[in-house]
Tab-separated table of C-alpha atoms in Angstrom:
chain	number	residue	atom	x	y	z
F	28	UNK	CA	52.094	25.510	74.924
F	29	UNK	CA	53.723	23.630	77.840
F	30	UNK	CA	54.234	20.241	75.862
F	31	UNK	CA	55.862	21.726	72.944
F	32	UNK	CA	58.590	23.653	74.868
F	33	UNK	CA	59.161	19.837	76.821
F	34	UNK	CA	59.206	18.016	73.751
F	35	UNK	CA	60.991	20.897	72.051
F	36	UNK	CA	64.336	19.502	74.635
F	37	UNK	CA	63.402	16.029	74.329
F	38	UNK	CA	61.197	15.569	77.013
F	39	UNK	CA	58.219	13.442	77.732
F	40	UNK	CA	54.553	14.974	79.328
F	41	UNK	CA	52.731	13.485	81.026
F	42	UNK	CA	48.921	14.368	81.937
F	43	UNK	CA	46.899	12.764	84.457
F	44	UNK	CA	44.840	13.637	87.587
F	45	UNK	CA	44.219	12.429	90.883
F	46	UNK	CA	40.686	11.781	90.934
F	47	UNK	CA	37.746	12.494	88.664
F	48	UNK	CA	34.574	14.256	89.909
F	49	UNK	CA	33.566	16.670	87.518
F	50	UNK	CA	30.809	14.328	86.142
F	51	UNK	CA	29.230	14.263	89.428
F	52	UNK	CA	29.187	18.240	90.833
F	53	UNK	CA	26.065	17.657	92.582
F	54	UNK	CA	24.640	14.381	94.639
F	55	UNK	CA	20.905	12.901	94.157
F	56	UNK	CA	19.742	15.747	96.612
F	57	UNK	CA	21.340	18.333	94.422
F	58	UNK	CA	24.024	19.567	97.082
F	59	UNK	CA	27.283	20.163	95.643
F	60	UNK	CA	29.431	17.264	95.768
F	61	UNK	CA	33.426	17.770	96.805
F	62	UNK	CA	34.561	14.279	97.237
F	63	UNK	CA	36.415	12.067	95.111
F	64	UNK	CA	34.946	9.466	92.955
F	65	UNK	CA	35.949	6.715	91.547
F	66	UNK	CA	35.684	7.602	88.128
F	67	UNK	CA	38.608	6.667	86.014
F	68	UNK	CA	40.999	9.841	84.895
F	69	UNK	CA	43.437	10.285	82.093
F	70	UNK	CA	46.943	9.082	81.804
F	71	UNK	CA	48.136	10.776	78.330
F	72	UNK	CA	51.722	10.395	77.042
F	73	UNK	CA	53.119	12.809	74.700
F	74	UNK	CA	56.556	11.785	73.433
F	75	UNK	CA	57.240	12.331	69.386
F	76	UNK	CA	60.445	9.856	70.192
F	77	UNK	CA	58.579	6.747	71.317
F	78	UNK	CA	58.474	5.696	67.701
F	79	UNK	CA	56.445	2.712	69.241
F	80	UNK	CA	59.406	1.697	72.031
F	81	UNK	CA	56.280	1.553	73.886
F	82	UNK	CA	52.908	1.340	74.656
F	83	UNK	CA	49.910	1.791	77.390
F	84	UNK	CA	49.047	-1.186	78.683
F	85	UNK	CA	46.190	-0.550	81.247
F	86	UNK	CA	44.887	-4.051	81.522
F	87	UNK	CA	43.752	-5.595	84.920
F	88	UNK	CA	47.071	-7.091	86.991
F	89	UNK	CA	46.642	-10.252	87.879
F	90	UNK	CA	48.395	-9.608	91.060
F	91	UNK	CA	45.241	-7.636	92.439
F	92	UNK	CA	41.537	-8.411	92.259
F	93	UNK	CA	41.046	-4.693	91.835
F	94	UNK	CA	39.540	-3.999	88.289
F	95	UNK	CA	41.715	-2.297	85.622
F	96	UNK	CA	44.788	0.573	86.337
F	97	UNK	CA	44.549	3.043	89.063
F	98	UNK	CA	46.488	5.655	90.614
F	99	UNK	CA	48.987	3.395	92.358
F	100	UNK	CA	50.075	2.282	88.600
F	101	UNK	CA	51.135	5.749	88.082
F	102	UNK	CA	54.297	5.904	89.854
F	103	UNK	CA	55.630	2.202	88.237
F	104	UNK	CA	55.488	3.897	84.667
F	105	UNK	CA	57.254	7.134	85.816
F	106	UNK	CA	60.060	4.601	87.003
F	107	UNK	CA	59.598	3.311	83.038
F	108	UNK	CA	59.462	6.364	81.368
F	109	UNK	CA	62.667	7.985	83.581
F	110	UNK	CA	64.578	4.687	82.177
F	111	UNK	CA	64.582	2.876	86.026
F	112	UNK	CA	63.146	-0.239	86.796
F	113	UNK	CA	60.071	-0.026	89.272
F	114	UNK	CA	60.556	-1.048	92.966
F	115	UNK	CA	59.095	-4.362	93.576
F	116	UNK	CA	56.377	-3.297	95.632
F	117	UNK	CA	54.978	-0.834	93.235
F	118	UNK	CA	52.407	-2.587	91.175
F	119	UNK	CA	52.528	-2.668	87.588
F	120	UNK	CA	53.336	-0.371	85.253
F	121	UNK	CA	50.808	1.166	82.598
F	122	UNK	CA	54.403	0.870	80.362
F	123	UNK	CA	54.868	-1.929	78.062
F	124	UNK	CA	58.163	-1.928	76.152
F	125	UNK	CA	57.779	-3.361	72.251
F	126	UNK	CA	61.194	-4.020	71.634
């Protein structure tokens, strides 16, 4: 499996997806449906060495009326997990360090 030969060399996966629409194939007519929704999609962390440095925060940020995390949160906790800081226009990250 992919995630045990990354975490095998220390490494840190990482599963999410763009956009969900598998709960909606079809629309109300029944015609297959190819567009995005706006279902929320996964953001999974495996990494056997966070021994709780952090956590997934996905709460609402106060900086945006938008409700709860989204795809432009993504990026921010990359920046985390990689050990940088985040740009400053990035919005927040879906990282919150314990310690």
């Amino acid at each position: 499996m992919l995630s045990e030969l990354v975490t095998a060399r220390n490494g840190i996966v990482v599963i999410t997806a763009d956009h969900g629409n598998c709960e909606e194939m079809k629309d109300k007519k029944g015609n297959i449906k190819t567009s995005h929704t706006l279902n929320a999609v996964p953001f999974l962390i495996v990494d056997p060495n966070c021994n709780g440095r952090y956590v997934i925060n996905a709460t609402q940020d106060p900086d945006i009326e938008e409700p709860f995390a989204g795809l432009t949160n993504v990026a921010a906790s990359l920046c985390n997990l990689l050990g940088y800081e985040q740009p400053p226009h990035y919005r927040k990250s879906l990282i919150e360090f314990t310690g």
